[in-house]
Tab-separated table of C-alpha atoms and ligand atoms in Angstrom:
chain	number	residue	atom	x	y	z
A	27	MET	CA	-199.144	90.003	307.497
A	28	TYR	CA	-195.044	89.762	306.426
A	29	SER	CA	-193.546	86.453	305.094
A	30	TYR	CA	-189.841	88.097	304.465
A	31	ARG	CA	-186.552	86.514	305.424
A	32	LYS	CA	-183.274	88.282	306.896
A	33	ILE	CA	-180.262	86.563	304.253
A	34	THR	CA	-177.435	88.744	305.453
A	35	ARG	CA	-177.299	92.398	307.038
A	36	ASP	CA	-179.262	94.218	304.920
A	37	MET	CA	-181.154	91.368	302.336
A	38	TYR	CA	-184.099	89.912	302.489
A	39	ALA	CA	-186.014	86.906	300.925
A	40	VAL	CA	-189.106	88.253	299.653
A	41	GLY	CA	-191.070	85.851	297.385
A	42	GLY	CA	-192.875	83.582	297.942
A	43	ASN	CA	-194.830	79.614	296.849
A	44	ASP	CA	-197.099	78.918	295.003
A	45	ARG	CA	-197.935	75.031	295.870
A	46	ARG	CA	-201.195	75.221	293.767
A	47	LEU	CA	-199.774	75.857	290.328
A	48	ALA	CA	-200.464	72.242	288.601
A	49	LEU	CA	-198.426	72.944	285.325
A	50	PHE	CA	-195.312	75.727	285.926
A	51	GLU	CA	-195.347	77.471	281.949
A	52	ASN	CA	-198.637	75.851	281.612
A	53	MET	CA	-196.677	73.019	280.513
A	54	TYR	CA	-194.775	71.199	283.132
A	55	PRO	CA	-195.966	69.438	286.049
A	56	ILE	CA	-194.865	70.488	289.490
A	57	PRO	CA	-196.207	68.379	292.361
A	58	ARG	CA	-193.793	69.838	294.604
A	59	GLY	CA	-194.949	73.147	294.458
A	60	VAL	CA	-192.552	76.292	292.860
A	61	SER	CA	-191.259	79.152	294.410
A	62	TYR	CA	-190.349	82.928	292.788
A	63	ASN	CA	-187.281	84.352	295.027
A	64	SER	CA	-187.524	88.007	294.855
A	65	TYR	CA	-184.707	89.948	297.166
A	66	PHE	CA	-184.547	92.905	298.772
A	67	VAL	CA	-181.345	95.254	300.000
A	68	ASN	CA	-181.906	98.031	302.730
A	69	ASP	CA	-178.247	99.671	301.271
A	70	GLU	CA	-178.745	103.500	301.706
A	71	LYS	CA	-180.466	103.535	298.774
A	72	THR	CA	-183.020	100.932	298.320
A	73	VAL	CA	-183.501	98.010	296.221
A	74	LEU	CA	-185.261	95.529	294.957
A	75	LEU	CA	-183.764	92.455	292.791
A	76	ASP	CA	-187.034	90.809	290.816
A	77	THR	CA	-190.139	90.378	290.973
A	78	VAL	CA	-192.289	88.136	291.925
A	79	ASP	CA	-195.621	86.210	289.934
A	80	ARG	CA	-198.283	87.492	289.850
A	81	ALA	CA	-199.957	84.331	292.343
A	82	VAL	CA	-197.973	85.881	295.385
A	83	ALA	CA	-198.035	88.935	294.399
A	84	ASP	CA	-199.955	89.754	297.636
A	85	ALA	CA	-197.310	88.896	300.174
A	86	PHE	CA	-194.584	89.899	297.796
A	87	PHE	CA	-196.198	93.644	298.313
A	88	GLU	CA	-197.014	92.930	302.104
A	89	ASN	CA	-192.906	92.740	302.007
A	90	ILE	CA	-191.601	94.909	300.941
A	91	ASP	CA	-193.466	97.867	302.630
A	92	ALA	CA	-192.883	95.786	305.828
A	93	LEU	CA	-188.479	96.709	305.151
A	94	LEU	CA	-189.734	100.027	303.281
A	95	ASP	CA	-190.878	100.509	306.727
A	96	GLY	CA	-191.852	104.247	305.233
A	97	ARG	CA	-189.091	104.371	303.029
A	98	GLN	CA	-188.586	104.707	298.922
A	99	LEU	CA	-188.382	101.651	297.406
A	100	ASP	CA	-185.443	103.580	294.820
A	101	TYR	CA	-184.490	100.693	291.961
A	102	VAL	CA	-186.280	97.769	290.918
A	103	ILE	CA	-183.016	95.408	289.528
A	104	VAL	CA	-184.398	93.547	286.704
A	105	ASN	CA	-182.920	90.371	285.934
A	106	HIS	CA	-185.025	88.532	283.855
A	107	MET	CA	-187.896	89.385	282.488
A	108	GLU	CA	-190.096	86.326	282.329
A	109	PRO	CA	-193.668	86.834	284.083
A	110	ASP	CA	-193.062	83.991	286.570
A	111	HIS	CA	-190.994	86.944	287.806
A	112	CYS	CA	-192.367	90.076	286.428
A	113	ALA	CA	-196.596	89.679	286.270
A	114	SER	CA	-196.184	91.455	289.157
A	115	LEU	CA	-193.342	94.348	288.202
A	116	GLY	CA	-195.573	96.404	286.520
A	117	GLU	CA	-198.006	96.676	289.843
A	118	LEU	CA	-194.821	98.083	291.925
A	119	LEU	CA	-193.790	100.609	288.978
A	120	ARG	CA	-197.577	101.969	289.810
A	121	ARG	CA	-196.827	101.537	294.074
A	122	HIS	CA	-193.481	103.460	293.773
A	123	PRO	CA	-193.286	105.571	291.607
A	124	SER	CA	-189.847	107.493	291.759
A	125	ALA	CA	-188.687	103.614	291.553
A	126	GLN	CA	-185.902	103.455	288.304
A	127	VAL	CA	-186.145	100.599	285.989
A	128	VAL	CA	-182.477	98.743	286.290
A	129	GLY	CA	-182.081	96.118	283.794
A	130	ASN	CA	-180.369	95.980	279.818
A	131	ALA	CA	-182.110	97.843	276.307
A	132	LYS	CA	-183.786	94.381	275.647
A	133	THR	CA	-185.107	94.415	279.249
A	134	ILE	CA	-186.613	97.906	279.088
A	135	ALA	CA	-188.587	97.305	276.059
A	136	MET	CA	-189.714	93.829	277.306
A	137	VAL	CA	-191.006	95.668	280.300
A	138	GLY	CA	-192.872	98.534	277.644
A	139	GLN	CA	-194.532	95.189	275.660
A	140	PHE	CA	-196.442	93.336	278.515
A	141	PHE	CA	-196.560	96.955	280.047
A	142	ALA	CA	-197.831	98.426	277.232
A	143	MET	CA	-195.826	101.416	279.624
A	144	ASP	CA	-192.668	104.359	278.604
A	145	ILE	CA	-190.867	103.345	281.604
A	146	THR	CA	-187.766	105.268	279.441
A	147	PRO	CA	-187.514	108.132	282.781
A	148	ARG	CA	-186.867	105.609	284.531
A	149	ALA	CA	-184.437	103.337	283.335
A	150	VAL	CA	-181.221	102.184	284.323
A	151	ILE	CA	-180.137	101.021	280.742
A	152	VAL	CA	-176.913	98.826	282.171
A	153	THR	CA	-174.597	97.024	279.455
A	154	GLU	CA	-171.331	94.129	280.568
A	155	GLY	CA	-169.726	95.279	283.511
A	156	ALA	CA	-171.472	98.450	284.052
A	157	SER	CA	-172.534	98.308	288.306
A	158	LEU	CA	-175.222	100.375	290.631
A	159	CYS	CA	-173.564	101.604	293.935
A	160	THR	CA	-176.090	102.248	296.404
A	161	GLY	CA	-174.153	103.157	298.884
A	162	ARG	CA	-172.238	100.016	301.162
A	163	HIS	CA	-173.264	97.699	298.609
A	164	THR	CA	-172.566	98.477	294.158
A	165	PHE	CA	-173.811	95.648	291.830
A	166	ASN	CA	-171.945	94.803	289.031
A	167	PHE	CA	-174.273	93.331	286.492
A	168	TYR	CA	-173.365	91.393	283.507
A	169	MET	CA	-175.103	89.628	280.590
A	170	ALA	CA	-176.670	86.218	280.226
A	171	PRO	CA	-178.665	85.625	277.267
A	172	MET	CA	-180.836	82.581	276.908
A	173	VAL	CA	-180.761	81.394	280.723
A	174	HIS	CA	-183.244	81.104	279.814
A	175	TRP	CA	-184.061	84.405	277.219
A	176	PRO	CA	-182.315	86.848	275.406
A	177	GLU	CA	-182.600	89.928	278.476
A	178	VAL	CA	-181.736	87.653	281.024
A	179	MET	CA	-178.840	89.384	283.356
A	180	VAL	CA	-177.325	88.509	286.283
A	181	THR	CA	-176.230	90.177	289.468
A	182	TYR	CA	-173.140	90.715	291.771
A	183	ASP	CA	-173.039	92.028	294.911
A	184	THR	CA	-169.219	93.368	295.650
A	185	ALA	CA	-170.285	93.336	299.232
A	186	GLU	CA	-171.730	90.181	300.350
A	187	HIS	CA	-170.214	88.121	297.184
A	188	ILE	CA	-173.756	87.407	296.760
A	189	LEU	CA	-174.294	85.960	293.016
A	190	TYR	CA	-178.110	86.830	291.824
A	191	SER	CA	-178.345	83.397	289.406
A	192	ALA	CA	-181.994	84.662	287.617
A	193	ASP	CA	-182.934	81.701	286.738
A	194	ALA	CA	-179.283	79.466	286.063
A	195	PHE	CA	-179.090	77.192	289.900
A	196	GLY	CA	-183.574	77.415	290.603
A	197	THR	CA	-185.005	74.185	290.827
A	198	PHE	CA	-188.990	73.733	290.969
A	199	GLY	CA	-190.012	72.825	294.399
A	200	ALA	CA	-191.353	75.285	296.849
A	201	ILE	CA	-189.141	75.834	299.692
A	202	SER	CA	-190.301	74.563	303.333
A	203	GLY	CA	-188.823	76.893	305.192
A	204	ASN	CA	-185.538	75.748	304.935
A	205	LEU	CA	-183.858	78.286	302.245
A	206	TYR	CA	-180.817	76.633	302.414
A	207	ASP	CA	-178.860	74.374	300.319
A	208	ASP	CA	-177.320	72.931	303.579
A	209	GLU	CA	-180.907	72.660	305.292
A	210	VAL	CA	-182.362	70.077	302.848
A	211	GLU	CA	-180.955	66.749	301.741
A	212	LEU	CA	-179.489	67.995	297.871
A	213	THR	CA	-179.965	63.949	296.515
A	214	GLU	CA	-183.976	64.575	297.038
A	215	TRP	CA	-183.513	67.536	295.421
A	216	LEU	CA	-180.946	66.573	292.670
A	217	PRO	CA	-184.245	65.118	289.974
A	218	GLU	CA	-186.433	68.545	290.407
A	219	LEU	CA	-182.600	69.990	289.882
A	220	ARG	CA	-182.260	68.720	286.857
A	221	ARG	CA	-185.821	68.347	285.801
A	222	TYR	CA	-186.092	72.013	285.774
A	223	TYR	CA	-182.439	72.182	284.117
A	224	ALA	CA	-183.464	70.902	281.093
A	225	ASN	CA	-186.166	71.497	280.691
A	226	ILE	CA	-185.781	75.181	280.891
A	227	VAL	CA	-182.676	76.288	280.426
A	228	GLY	CA	-181.241	72.502	278.598
A	229	LYS	CA	-181.370	73.921	274.799
A	230	TYR	CA	-179.327	76.324	276.119
A	231	GLY	CA	-176.086	74.594	277.664
A	232	VAL	CA	-173.422	76.945	274.917
A	233	GLN	CA	-175.061	79.763	277.318
A	234	VAL	CA	-175.293	78.394	280.326
A	235	GLN	CA	-170.721	77.633	280.073
A	236	SER	CA	-171.092	81.297	279.423
A	237	LEU	CA	-172.266	82.233	281.769
A	238	LEU	CA	-170.461	79.462	283.687
A	239	LYS	CA	-167.103	81.640	282.646
A	240	LYS	CA	-167.414	84.175	284.038
A	241	ALA	CA	-168.792	83.419	287.221
A	242	ALA	CA	-165.409	81.688	287.959
A	243	GLY	CA	-163.896	85.052	287.662
A	244	LEU	CA	-165.806	85.727	290.957
A	245	GLU	CA	-165.641	85.198	294.870
A	246	ILE	CA	-168.892	83.955	295.509
A	247	SER	CA	-169.991	83.566	299.250
A	248	MET	CA	-174.106	82.458	297.758
A	249	ILE	CA	-176.232	81.906	294.818
A	250	CYS	CA	-179.311	83.620	294.897
A	251	PRO	CA	-181.226	82.747	292.299
A	252	LEU	CA	-184.912	83.381	290.784
A	253	HIS	CA	-186.683	79.484	292.127
A	254	GLY	CA	-185.608	77.027	294.347
A	255	LEU	CA	-182.009	77.424	297.299
A	256	ILE	CA	-179.999	79.532	298.521
A	257	TRP	CA	-176.265	77.883	297.623
A	258	ARG	CA	-173.807	79.041	299.666
A	259	LYS	CA	-171.897	75.459	301.807
A	260	ASN	CA	-173.325	73.465	298.523
A	261	ILE	CA	-172.196	75.755	295.026
A	262	PRO	CA	-169.395	73.420	294.015
A	263	TRP	CA	-171.623	71.399	293.885
A	264	ILE	CA	-174.212	72.745	292.108
A	265	VAL	CA	-171.451	73.868	290.264
A	266	GLU	CA	-170.480	71.182	288.895
A	267	LYS	CA	-173.613	70.161	287.830
A	268	TYR	CA	-174.441	72.999	285.388
A	269	ASP	CA	-171.038	72.674	284.213
A	270	ARG	CA	-172.200	68.548	283.560
A	271	TRP	CA	-175.703	69.179	281.944
A	272	SER	CA	-174.489	72.085	279.570
A	273	SER	CA	-171.686	70.166	278.362
A	274	TYR	CA	-174.432	67.368	278.363
A	275	THR	CA	-172.646	65.382	279.748
A	276	PRO	CA	-173.978	62.700	281.006
A	277	GLU	CA	-174.131	61.812	284.535
A	278	GLU	CA	-174.443	58.459	284.553
A	279	ASN	CA	-173.394	55.823	282.580
A	280	THR	CA	-176.222	53.435	282.798
A	281	VAL	CA	-179.467	53.137	280.178
A	282	MET	CA	-182.884	54.837	279.874
A	283	ILE	CA	-185.595	52.150	278.313
A	284	ALA	CA	-188.205	54.661	276.279
A	285	TYR	CA	-191.504	52.642	274.790
A	286	GLY	CA	-194.229	53.013	273.406
A	287	SER	CA	-196.960	50.595	273.732
A	288	VAL	CA	-199.753	50.770	272.075
A	289	TYR	CA	-201.125	46.757	274.253
A	290	GLY	CA	-197.758	45.627	276.019
A	291	ASN	CA	-195.744	43.363	272.934
A	292	THR	CA	-193.150	47.074	273.084
A	293	ALA	CA	-193.129	47.279	276.881
A	294	ALA	CA	-192.697	43.347	276.965
A	295	ALA	CA	-189.362	44.014	274.682
A	296	ALA	CA	-188.382	46.235	276.739
A	297	GLU	CA	-188.826	45.176	280.259
A	298	LEU	CA	-186.177	42.355	278.779
A	299	LEU	CA	-184.375	44.661	277.466
A	300	ALA	CA	-184.029	45.771	281.107
A	301	GLY	CA	-183.854	42.214	283.016
A	302	LEU	CA	-180.920	41.551	279.834
A	303	LEU	CA	-179.244	44.795	280.135
A	304	ALA	CA	-178.894	44.272	284.666
A	305	GLU	CA	-178.062	41.016	284.651
A	306	ARG	CA	-175.304	41.842	282.108
A	307	GLY	CA	-174.125	43.780	285.328
A	308	VAL	CA	-175.337	47.980	284.653
A	309	ARG	CA	-177.690	49.378	287.915
A	310	ASN	CA	-179.956	51.590	287.686
A	311	ILE	CA	-181.701	50.834	284.813
A	312	ALA	CA	-184.426	53.374	284.124
A	313	VAL	CA	-187.593	52.339	282.093
A	314	TYR	CA	-190.381	54.943	280.868
A	315	ASP	CA	-193.500	53.535	279.243
A	316	VAL	CA	-193.780	57.487	277.279
A	317	SER	CA	-197.630	57.099	277.591
A	318	VAL	CA	-197.169	57.338	281.706
A	319	THR	CA	-194.388	59.083	282.395
A	320	HIS	CA	-195.094	63.325	281.724
A	321	PRO	CA	-192.371	64.234	278.479
A	322	SER	CA	-190.563	66.245	281.396
A	323	VAL	CA	-189.533	63.565	283.654
A	324	ILE	CA	-187.512	61.126	280.475
A	325	VAL	CA	-186.455	64.620	279.247
A	326	SER	CA	-185.107	65.525	282.575
A	327	GLU	CA	-183.214	61.180	282.941
A	328	ALA	CA	-181.742	61.703	279.398
A	329	PHE	CA	-179.828	64.117	280.615
A	330	ARG	CA	-178.803	61.626	283.807
A	331	CYS	CA	-177.720	58.678	281.086
A	332	GLY	CA	-175.736	58.113	278.642
A	333	THR	CA	-177.045	55.848	277.064
A	334	LEU	CA	-180.669	55.580	275.791
A	335	VAL	CA	-182.031	52.795	274.529
A	336	PHE	CA	-186.399	54.564	272.135
A	337	ALA	CA	-188.173	52.048	271.330
A	338	SER	CA	-191.622	52.602	269.582
A	339	SER	CA	-194.656	50.968	268.216
A	340	THR	CA	-195.863	52.094	265.070
A	341	TYR	CA	-198.936	54.275	265.272
A	342	ASN	CA	-200.492	56.214	261.585
A	343	ALA	CA	-197.156	54.858	259.751
A	344	GLU	CA	-195.476	57.455	262.001
A	345	ILE	CA	-194.251	57.488	265.881
A	346	PHE	CA	-196.240	56.708	268.591
A	347	THR	CA	-197.307	59.740	268.757
A	348	ASN	CA	-196.718	60.652	272.670
A	349	MET	CA	-192.608	58.544	271.201
A	350	GLN	CA	-192.695	60.860	268.828
A	351	THR	CA	-193.947	64.001	271.419
A	352	LEU	CA	-191.213	63.288	273.463
A	353	LEU	CA	-188.083	62.021	271.242
A	354	MET	CA	-189.267	66.208	269.256
A	355	ASP	CA	-188.862	67.461	272.866
A	356	LEU	CA	-185.667	65.517	273.393
A	357	LYS	CA	-184.598	67.155	269.742
A	358	GLU	CA	-185.919	71.365	271.149
A	359	HIS	CA	-183.395	71.050	274.705
A	360	ALA	CA	-180.216	69.684	271.395
A	361	LEU	CA	-179.213	66.624	274.126
A	362	CYS	CA	-176.484	65.463	272.570
A	363	ARG	CA	-173.923	63.513	273.029
A	364	ARG	CA	-175.646	60.134	273.744
A	365	LYS	CA	-175.563	56.747	272.495
A	366	VAL	CA	-179.308	55.377	271.050
A	367	ALA	CA	-180.693	52.245	270.320
A	368	LEU	CA	-184.464	51.755	268.655
A	369	ILE	CA	-186.747	49.425	268.347
A	370	GLU	CA	-189.890	49.603	266.035
A	371	ASN	CA	-193.391	47.672	265.582
A	372	GLY	CA	-195.827	46.920	263.525
A	373	SER	CA	-198.238	44.597	261.863
A	374	TRP	CA	-198.546	44.866	259.100
A	375	GLY	CA	-195.952	48.188	258.072
A	376	PRO	CA	-193.381	49.452	260.474
A	377	VAL	CA	-191.871	52.333	259.839
A	378	SER	CA	-191.121	53.850	263.536
A	379	GLY	CA	-187.536	52.511	263.118
A	380	LYS	CA	-186.830	54.317	259.941
A	381	LYS	CA	-188.467	57.632	260.727
A	382	MET	CA	-186.776	57.235	264.245
A	383	ARG	CA	-183.458	57.145	263.109
A	384	GLU	CA	-184.362	59.604	260.760
A	385	LEU	CA	-184.971	61.399	263.653
A	386	PHE	CA	-181.587	60.756	264.814
A	387	GLY	CA	-179.418	61.183	262.830
A	388	SER	CA	-181.091	65.409	262.484
A	389	MET	CA	-179.608	66.150	265.740
A	390	LYS	CA	-176.155	66.515	266.442
A	391	ASP	CA	-172.923	63.799	268.259
A	392	ILE	CA	-176.013	61.160	268.852
A	393	THR	CA	-174.408	57.802	267.986
A	394	LEU	CA	-176.281	55.318	266.579
A	395	LEU	CA	-176.283	51.413	267.705
A	396	GLY	CA	-176.361	48.477	265.933
A	397	ASP	CA	-179.292	47.641	263.366
A	398	THR	CA	-183.061	48.669	265.017
A	399	LEU	CA	-184.308	45.686	266.165
A	400	THR	CA	-187.701	45.110	264.378
A	401	LEU	CA	-190.569	43.584	265.473
A	402	LYS	CA	-194.304	42.360	263.701
A	403	SER	CA	-196.649	42.647	267.039
A	404	ALA	CA	-194.267	40.658	269.395
A	405	LEU	CA	-191.154	39.675	270.155
A	406	ARG	CA	-190.358	36.363	269.034
A	407	ARG	CA	-188.988	33.226	270.810
A	408	GLU	CA	-186.203	33.054	267.497
A	409	GLN	CA	-186.137	37.339	267.198
A	410	ILE	CA	-184.832	36.985	271.505
A	411	PRO	CA	-180.742	36.138	270.049
A	412	ALA	CA	-181.162	39.282	267.956
A	413	LEU	CA	-182.479	41.961	271.311
A	414	THR	CA	-179.389	39.444	272.747
A	415	ALA	CA	-177.287	40.681	270.639
A	416	LEU	CA	-178.455	44.530	271.685
A	417	ALA	CA	-178.300	43.875	275.211
A	418	ASP	CA	-174.436	43.063	274.743
A	419	GLU	CA	-174.207	46.067	271.900
A	420	ILE	CA	-175.292	48.523	275.207
A	421	THR	CA	-173.554	47.073	277.400
A	422	ALA	CA	-170.504	46.960	275.486
A	423	ALA	CA	-170.465	50.449	274.206
A	424	LEU	CA	-171.003	51.560	278.552
A	425	THR	CA	-168.299	50.887	279.337
A	426	SER	CA	-166.143	53.057	276.610
A	427	ILE	CA	-167.930	56.540	277.705
B	16	FEO	FE1	-188.101	81.659	285.684
B	16	FEO	FE2	-187.135	81.312	282.802
B	16	FEO	O1	-188.199	82.326	284.573
């Protein structure tokens, strides 16, 4: 049975939800599931914009068959070749041998890589600013390399002013009937929107900025991403978030503390610091145990907060393993424009502070606050003034973001 949804006069959402997948990209927990969006335009020519993950392929093919109702599929526009969207593309092309594939040169090469299929005879290769007229609709194509793969492009329908934005403006979280941004509480969706952005495209801020500039020149009534909500009412809101995240501008003038603690002593110092900050008026402080909270959540929180504190035990003469993983994750996501304070612990040879300092020194536009506070096994009463001074320094730095 079909499950498509009519969006406009000619356009339908034909994707689906996956609520079973544990790890998106075999890495990111998705307790609220994820949607794989695809769109069908019923014009003089029939057009499909992107395909779906294998997990929802059965429903997807039923939707297409129901909408085609015996007509042939003329075009499939491929905005993004990552398999969460294109795992079903090979099967689609086998089922619809007359469908032409619209993509850029990199897209067409990747089709061959993933499906061992030479689609050259049915490829319509487009470049920046190219158009495809299918009757009432004319689709313009804009390249968006590295948002989130090199072949990514976005498609703008001039007839209905719809931007098909590939991964951009997407989110983790399955759709529960309410397809549109104005049908849900965005504050409830914001953490997963941010976690998706930070972890999936967070590294490519420059490229996202470039896409935002292109989008600013378009009259947009609706943004249709490949994951999550369709944006029609709160477009300025999500564009502002993307502008902020992609320029690595913190959302909040607050502090995130992440600690890696073997027996609880490093944790105790981190908790004490959080209390001292709260007493100094800092609001919305976030504290995470790196052994408990998935790194994708902490990476996302690092995109939210302006000041970050990392408190780590020394382990195998290194940074505590889970903290090391987190910090490498932050570096690989090109996090910058942050203030950072460090606490280290070690019972005989504390070196985690030195190593964290070196790591942050290799990152762009990170301001280290104060000296590293060194604990030998546990915070001693006589170190409370040093911790208090650190809290003062962090609080003073907050006012200058
Ligand atoms: Fe949703 Fe980059 O794929």
